């Protein structure tokens, strides 16, 4: 289904599971901001997803984190005059649609998801929500007739699944859902942990491991320590030939944040010790995060403002969610 008469609609979200990281900024938030000028943009705080590992965060902490993420959306440049910002649990249609989609999703599709496999491995007991979470994510996306989903590389498989689920529903019940497409940045789509460059930087891992990630709200001292202790290799100086994953990760962060090409960056660091690269990465990170932190703290002084943004976001988006939900129910022969 295409509709030439309207702008491309962009939808994306972050789970309020911990402190947003540099990976979330580079792979997602900084990309979202670019879509605001040309496209219709909808950004959601996907709080229902935090229940997939229910004990990972307390109700009080969850409530706080949800508002913190909204504040960070604003501080990173999401403009509520241009984009709709809302909280997933304020819209009952997400869980309602998730049920319809659950019923058309073969179990094997979910069991194949690499993120399920890696997150399940870490749990003593795996909740069914962890398995079902990509279906709720599909509902989040399909509910708004989304065209484009800007995400980091780790989410590619889930967006493809959302597309498969939409196609299966359309096949069974007639054309109902628009098919979404993931938009993955060319550079910085998978920032790795500074403590372990074989693991994707994740805010949930950062809750447990010091030195894993730079948090967007970390103080200067902590950021310096994290970057200066980043894992590299035993070579004495930078060389792009045979550069290890840790060195390439630092180089990527530098390139993305300073908008430097690979050849320029290689020329800058070649033959110098890793301390030089780390110092420049630290400076680039601070130059990016300082203004974000200042804006965040200014917004945070006015919780009423944050609340008004999400209340108005939910009311703006309700007619669309209601329409698509009703279409889906009607297609199955249900609803009013
Ligand atoms: P969690 O550990 O709770 O899964 P997360 O850091 O993976 O947290 P999500 O809320 O799952 O964050 O994802 C939010 C967005 O950030 C998604 O678009 C995801 O692809 C992107 N993202 C997450 N981590 C990275 C990363 N290391 N590099 C680039 N993009 C990332
Ligand atoms: Mg994640």
Coordinates of C-alpha atoms and ligand atoms in Angstrom, one line a residue:
X1 CA 0.0 0.0 0.0
X2 CA 1.5 3.4 -0.9
X3 CA 0.0 6.8 -0.6
X4 CA 1.8 9.3 -2.7
X5 CA -0.1 12.3 -1.3
X6 CA 1.5 12.2 2.1
X7 CA 5.0 12.5 3.5
X8 CA 6.9 9.4 4.5
X9 CA 5.9 8.5 8.0
X10 CA 8.8 7.7 10.4
X11 CA 8.3 5.9 13.7
X12 CA 10.9 4.8 16.3
X13 CA 11.3 4.4 20.0
X14 CA 13.7 3.6 22.9
X15 CA 13.0 1.4 25.9
X16 CA 13.4 3.2 29.2
X17 CA 15.5 0.3 30.6
X18 CA 18.5 2.3 31.9
X19 CA 20.6 5.3 31.1
X20 CA 20.6 6.1 27.4
X21 CA 24.0 5.5 25.9
X22 CA 26.2 6.9 23.2
X23 CA 25.1 3.9 21.1
X24 CA 21.5 4.9 21.4
X25 CA 22.4 8.5 20.4
X26 CA 24.6 7.5 17.4
X27 CA 22.5 4.7 16.1
X28 CA 19.0 6.1 16.8
X29 CA 18.4 9.6 18.3
X30 CA 20.8 11.6 16.2
X31 CA 19.2 9.9 13.1
X32 CA 15.7 10.7 14.2
X33 CA 16.5 14.4 14.4
X34 CA 17.4 14.3 10.7
X35 CA 14.0 13.0 9.7
X36 CA 12.1 15.8 11.3
X37 CA 12.6 18.3 8.6
X38 CA 11.3 16.2 5.7
X39 CA 9.1 13.5 7.1
X40 CA 6.2 13.1 9.4
X41 CA 7.8 11.8 12.6
X42 CA 6.5 9.9 15.6
X43 CA 8.8 9.0 18.5
X44 CA 7.6 6.8 21.3
X45 CA 9.0 5.8 24.7
X46 CA 8.3 2.1 24.5
X47 CA 7.8 1.5 28.2
X48 CA 5.8 -1.7 27.9
X49 CA 8.9 -3.4 26.5
X50 CA 10.7 -2.9 29.9
X51 CA 8.4 -5.6 31.4
X52 CA 10.0 -8.3 29.2
X53 CA 12.5 -8.7 32.1
X54 CA 10.1 -7.6 34.9
X55 CA 12.5 -7.5 37.8
X56 CA 15.1 -5.5 35.9
X57 CA 13.7 -2.1 37.1
X58 CA 11.4 -1.1 40.0
X59 CA 8.1 0.7 39.3
X60 CA 9.4 3.9 40.9
X61 CA 12.6 3.7 38.8
X62 CA 10.6 2.9 35.6
X63 CA 8.4 5.9 36.2
X64 CA 11.4 8.2 36.5
X65 CA 13.2 6.7 33.5
X66 CA 10.2 7.1 31.2
X67 CA 10.2 10.9 31.9
X68 CA 14.0 11.0 31.7
X69 CA 13.9 9.5 28.2
X70 CA 11.3 12.1 27.1
X71 CA 13.7 14.8 28.4
X72 CA 16.5 13.3 26.5
X73 CA 14.5 13.1 23.2
X74 CA 14.0 16.9 23.6
X75 CA 17.6 17.6 24.6
X76 CA 18.9 15.6 21.6
X77 CA 16.9 17.8 19.3
X78 CA 13.5 16.2 18.8
X79 CA 11.2 19.2 18.4
X80 CA 7.6 18.7 19.7
X81 CA 6.4 21.3 17.2
X82 CA 7.6 19.0 14.4
X83 CA 7.4 15.4 15.8
X84 CA 4.9 13.6 17.9
X85 CA 6.3 12.4 21.2
X86 CA 4.3 10.0 23.4
X87 CA 4.5 7.2 25.9
X88 CA 3.5 3.7 24.6
X89 CA 1.5 2.7 27.7
X90 CA -0.7 5.8 27.3
X91 CA -2.1 4.2 24.2
X92 CA -4.1 1.0 24.8
X93 CA -4.1 0.1 21.0
X94 CA -0.5 -1.1 21.1
X95 CA -1.3 -4.1 23.3
X96 CA -4.7 -4.6 21.6
X97 CA -3.1 -4.9 18.2
X98 CA -0.2 -7.0 19.6
X99 CA -2.8 -9.7 20.4
X100 CA -4.1 -9.8 16.8
X101 CA -0.5 -10.0 15.5
X102 CA 0.5 -12.6 18.1
X103 CA -2.2 -14.9 16.6
X104 CA -0.8 -14.7 13.1
X105 CA 2.9 -15.1 14.1
X106 CA 4.4 -18.6 13.9
X107 CA 6.3 -19.4 17.1
X108 CA 9.4 -20.4 15.0
X109 CA 9.7 -16.8 13.7
X110 CA 10.1 -15.6 17.3
X111 CA 12.4 -18.3 18.4
X112 CA 14.8 -17.4 15.6
X113 CA 15.3 -13.8 16.8
X114 CA 18.9 -13.4 17.7
X115 CA 18.1 -10.8 20.4
X116 CA 15.7 -13.3 22.1
X117 CA 18.4 -15.9 22.0
X118 CA 21.1 -13.7 23.5
X119 CA 18.9 -12.0 26.1
X120 CA 17.3 -15.4 27.1
X121 CA 20.7 -16.9 27.7
X122 CA 21.3 -14.4 30.5
X123 CA 18.1 -15.1 32.4
X124 CA 17.6 -17.9 34.9
X125 CA 14.0 -18.1 34.0
X126 CA 12.8 -16.7 30.6
X127 CA 9.4 -14.8 30.7
X128 CA 7.2 -15.3 27.6
X129 CA 7.2 -11.5 27.2
X130 CA 10.8 -11.7 26.1
X131 CA 9.8 -14.0 23.3
X132 CA 6.8 -12.0 22.4
X133 CA 8.4 -8.6 22.5
X134 CA 9.1 -8.3 18.7
X135 CA 5.3 -8.8 18.1
X136 CA 4.5 -5.8 20.4
X137 CA 7.2 -3.9 18.5
X138 CA 5.5 -4.9 15.2
X139 CA 2.2 -3.5 16.7
X140 CA 4.0 -0.2 17.7
X141 CA 5.1 0.2 14.1
X142 CA 2.1 -1.0 12.1
X143 CA -0.4 1.0 14.2
X144 CA 0.8 4.2 12.6
X145 CA 1.1 3.1 9.0
X146 CA 4.8 3.6 9.3
X147 CA 7.0 3.8 6.2
X148 CA 10.4 4.1 7.8
X149 CA 11.9 2.9 11.1
X150 CA 15.3 4.5 11.8
X151 CA 17.1 2.1 14.1
X152 CA 20.5 0.7 14.9
X153 CA 21.7 -2.5 13.2
X154 CA 20.6 -4.7 16.1
X155 CA 16.9 -4.0 15.3
X156 CA 17.1 -4.8 11.6
X157 CA 15.8 -8.4 12.2
X158 CA 12.9 -7.1 14.3
X159 CA 11.8 -4.6 11.6
X160 CA 11.9 -7.4 9.0
X161 CA 9.8 -9.5 11.3
X162 CA 7.3 -6.7 11.6
X163 CA 7.1 -6.6 7.8
X164 CA 6.6 -10.4 7.6
X165 CA 3.9 -10.3 10.3
X166 CA 2.1 -7.4 8.4
X167 CA 2.3 -9.4 5.1
X168 CA 0.9 -12.5 6.8
X169 CA -2.0 -10.6 8.3
X170 CA -2.7 -8.9 4.9
X171 CA -2.6 -12.3 3.2
X172 CA -5.0 -13.8 5.7
X173 CA -7.4 -10.9 6.1
X174 CA -6.9 -8.5 3.2
X175 CA -4.7 -5.4 2.8
X176 CA -4.6 -3.8 6.2
X177 CA -1.1 -2.8 7.1
X178 CA 1.5 -0.7 5.3
X179 CA 4.9 -2.5 5.1
X180 CA 7.6 -0.7 7.1
X181 CA 11.3 -0.5 6.2
X182 CA 14.3 -0.2 8.5
X183 CA 16.6 2.7 8.0
X184 CA 20.1 1.9 9.3
X185 CA 22.8 4.5 9.4
X186 CA 25.8 3.8 7.2
X187 CA 28.2 4.5 10.0
X188 CA 27.8 3.9 13.7
X189 CA 24.9 1.4 13.3
X190 CA 26.4 -0.8 16.0
X191 CA 28.6 0.9 18.6
X192 CA 30.4 -1.7 20.7
X193 CA 31.0 -1.9 24.4
X194 CA 34.1 0.1 25.5
X195 CA 34.9 -2.7 27.9
X196 CA 34.3 -5.5 25.4
X197 CA 34.3 -4.7 21.7
X198 CA 32.7 -8.0 20.9
X199 CA 29.4 -7.0 22.6
X200 CA 27.0 -4.3 21.4
X201 CA 26.9 -1.3 23.7
X202 CA 23.6 -1.6 25.6
X203 CA 22.0 0.4 28.3
X204 CA 20.9 -2.7 30.2
X205 CA 24.4 -4.1 30.2
X206 CA 25.7 -0.7 31.4
X207 CA 23.5 -1.0 34.5
X208 CA 25.7 -3.9 35.6
X209 CA 29.1 -3.2 34.1
X210 CA 31.2 -0.1 34.8
X211 CA 33.2 1.0 31.8
X212 CA 30.8 -0.6 29.3
X213 CA 29.1 2.5 27.9
X214 CA 29.1 6.3 28.0
X215 CA 25.7 7.3 29.4
X216 CA 24.3 10.5 27.9
X217 CA 24.0 12.0 31.4
X218 CA 27.3 10.8 32.8
X219 CA 29.6 13.4 34.3
X220 CA 32.9 14.4 32.6
X221 CA 35.1 12.4 35.0
X222 CA 33.1 9.1 34.4
X223 CA 33.1 9.7 30.7
X224 CA 36.9 10.3 30.7
X225 CA 37.5 7.1 32.7
X226 CA 35.3 5.0 30.5
X227 CA 37.0 6.2 27.3
X228 CA 40.5 6.2 28.5
X229 CA 40.1 2.6 29.8
X230 CA 38.5 1.4 26.6
X231 CA 39.8 -2.0 25.5
X232 CA 42.2 -1.7 22.5
X233 CA 45.0 -4.2 21.9
X234 CA 48.7 -4.7 22.7
X235 CA 50.1 -2.8 19.8
X236 CA 51.9 0.4 20.7
X237 CA 50.6 2.7 18.0
X238 CA 47.6 3.2 15.7
X239 CA 47.6 1.5 12.3
X240 CA 44.5 0.8 10.3
X241 CA 46.0 -2.5 8.9
X242 CA 44.8 -5.2 11.2
X243 CA 43.2 -2.7 13.6
X244 CA 41.4 -4.6 16.4
X245 CA 37.6 -4.3 17.0
X246 CA 38.2 -2.0 20.1
X247 CA 40.3 0.4 18.0
X248 CA 37.8 0.4 15.1
X249 CA 35.0 1.1 17.6
X250 CA 36.8 4.2 19.0
X251 CA 37.7 5.3 15.5
X252 CA 34.0 5.0 14.4
X253 CA 32.8 7.1 17.4
X254 CA 35.4 9.7 16.5
X255 CA 34.4 9.8 12.8
X256 CA 30.7 10.0 13.5
X257 CA 30.8 12.6 16.2
X258 CA 33.2 14.9 14.3
X259 CA 31.9 14.1 10.8
X260 CA 35.4 13.0 9.7
X261 CA 36.0 10.6 6.8
X262 CA 37.9 7.4 7.4
X263 CA 40.9 8.5 5.4
X264 CA 41.2 11.8 7.3
X265 CA 40.9 10.0 10.6
X266 CA 43.4 7.3 9.6
X267 CA 45.8 10.1 8.6
X268 CA 45.3 11.9 11.9
X269 CA 46.0 8.9 14.2
X270 CA 48.5 6.8 12.2
X271 CA 51.7 6.2 14.0
X272 CA 50.5 7.7 17.2
X273 CA 49.8 5.9 20.5
X274 CA 46.2 4.9 21.4
X275 CA 46.1 7.6 24.1
X276 CA 46.0 10.2 21.4
X277 CA 42.9 8.5 19.8
X278 CA 41.2 8.1 23.1
X279 CA 41.8 11.7 24.1
X280 CA 40.3 12.9 20.8
X281 CA 37.3 10.6 21.2
X282 CA 36.8 11.9 24.7
X283 CA 36.8 15.5 23.5
X284 CA 34.4 14.7 20.7
X285 CA 32.0 13.0 23.1
X286 CA 32.1 15.9 25.5
X287 CA 31.5 18.4 22.7
X288 CA 28.4 16.4 21.7
X289 CA 27.1 15.7 25.2
X290 CA 27.7 19.0 27.0
X291 CA 24.9 20.9 25.1
X292 CA 22.6 17.9 25.4
X293 CA 23.1 17.7 29.2
X294 CA 22.5 21.4 29.6
X295 CA 19.3 21.3 27.7
X296 CA 18.2 18.1 29.5
X297 CA 18.7 19.8 32.9
X298 CA 16.8 22.9 31.8
X299 CA 13.8 20.7 30.7
X300 CA 14.1 18.7 33.8
X301 CA 13.4 21.7 36.0
X302 CA 9.9 21.8 34.5
X303 CA 8.3 18.4 34.9
X304 CA 5.0 20.0 33.9
X305 CA 6.4 20.7 30.5
X306 CA 7.5 17.1 29.9
X307 CA 4.0 15.9 31.0
X308 CA 2.3 18.4 28.7
X309 CA 4.4 17.1 25.7
X310 CA 3.4 13.5 26.2
X311 CA -0.3 14.2 26.9
X312 CA -0.5 16.3 23.8
X313 CA 1.4 13.7 21.8
X314 CA -1.0 10.9 22.8
X315 CA -4.0 13.0 21.9
X316 CA -2.6 14.0 18.5
X317 CA -1.9 10.3 17.7
X318 CA -5.1 8.7 19.0
X319 CA -7.2 9.2 15.9
X320 CA -4.7 7.4 13.7
X321 CA -4.2 4.5 16.2
X322 CA -7.9 4.2 16.6
X323 CA -8.4 4.1 12.8
X324 CA -5.8 1.4 12.2
X325 CA -6.9 -0.7 15.2
X326 CA -10.5 -0.6 14.0
X327 CA -9.4 -1.5 10.4
X328 CA -7.5 -4.5 11.8
X329 CA -10.5 -5.7 13.9
X330 CA -12.9 -5.2 11.1
X331 CA -10.7 -7.2 8.7
X332 CA -10.9 -10.1 11.1
X333 CA -14.7 -9.8 11.4
X334 CA -14.5 -8.4 14.9
X335 CA -15.0 -5.0 16.6
X336 CA -18.0 -2.8 16.6
Ligands
LIG1 P1 18.6 -2.7 26.0 O1 19.9 -3.2 26.6 O2 17.6 -2.4 27.1 O3 18.0 -3.5 24.9 P2 19.6 -0.8 24.1 O4 20.8 0.1 24.4 O5 19.8 -1.9 23.2 O6 18.9 -1.2 25.5 P3 17.1 -0.1 22.9 O7 16.0 0.6 23.7 O8 16.9 -1.6 22.8 O9 18.5 0.2 23.5 O10 17.2 0.5 21.4 C1 16.9 1.8 21.1 C2 17.5 2.2 19.8 O11 19.0 2.4 19.9 C3 17.3 1.2 18.7 O12 17.1 1.8 17.5 C4 18.6 0.4 18.7 O13 18.9 -0.2 17.4 C5 19.6 1.6 18.9 N1 20.8 1.1 19.5 C6 20.9 0.4 20.7 N2 22.2 0.1 21.0 C7 23.0 0.5 19.9 C8 24.3 0.5 19.6 N3 25.2 0.0 20.4 N4 24.8 1.1 18.5 C9 23.9 1.7 17.6 N5 22.6 1.8 17.9 C10 22.1 1.2 19.0
LIG2 MG1 18.1 -3.2 22.8

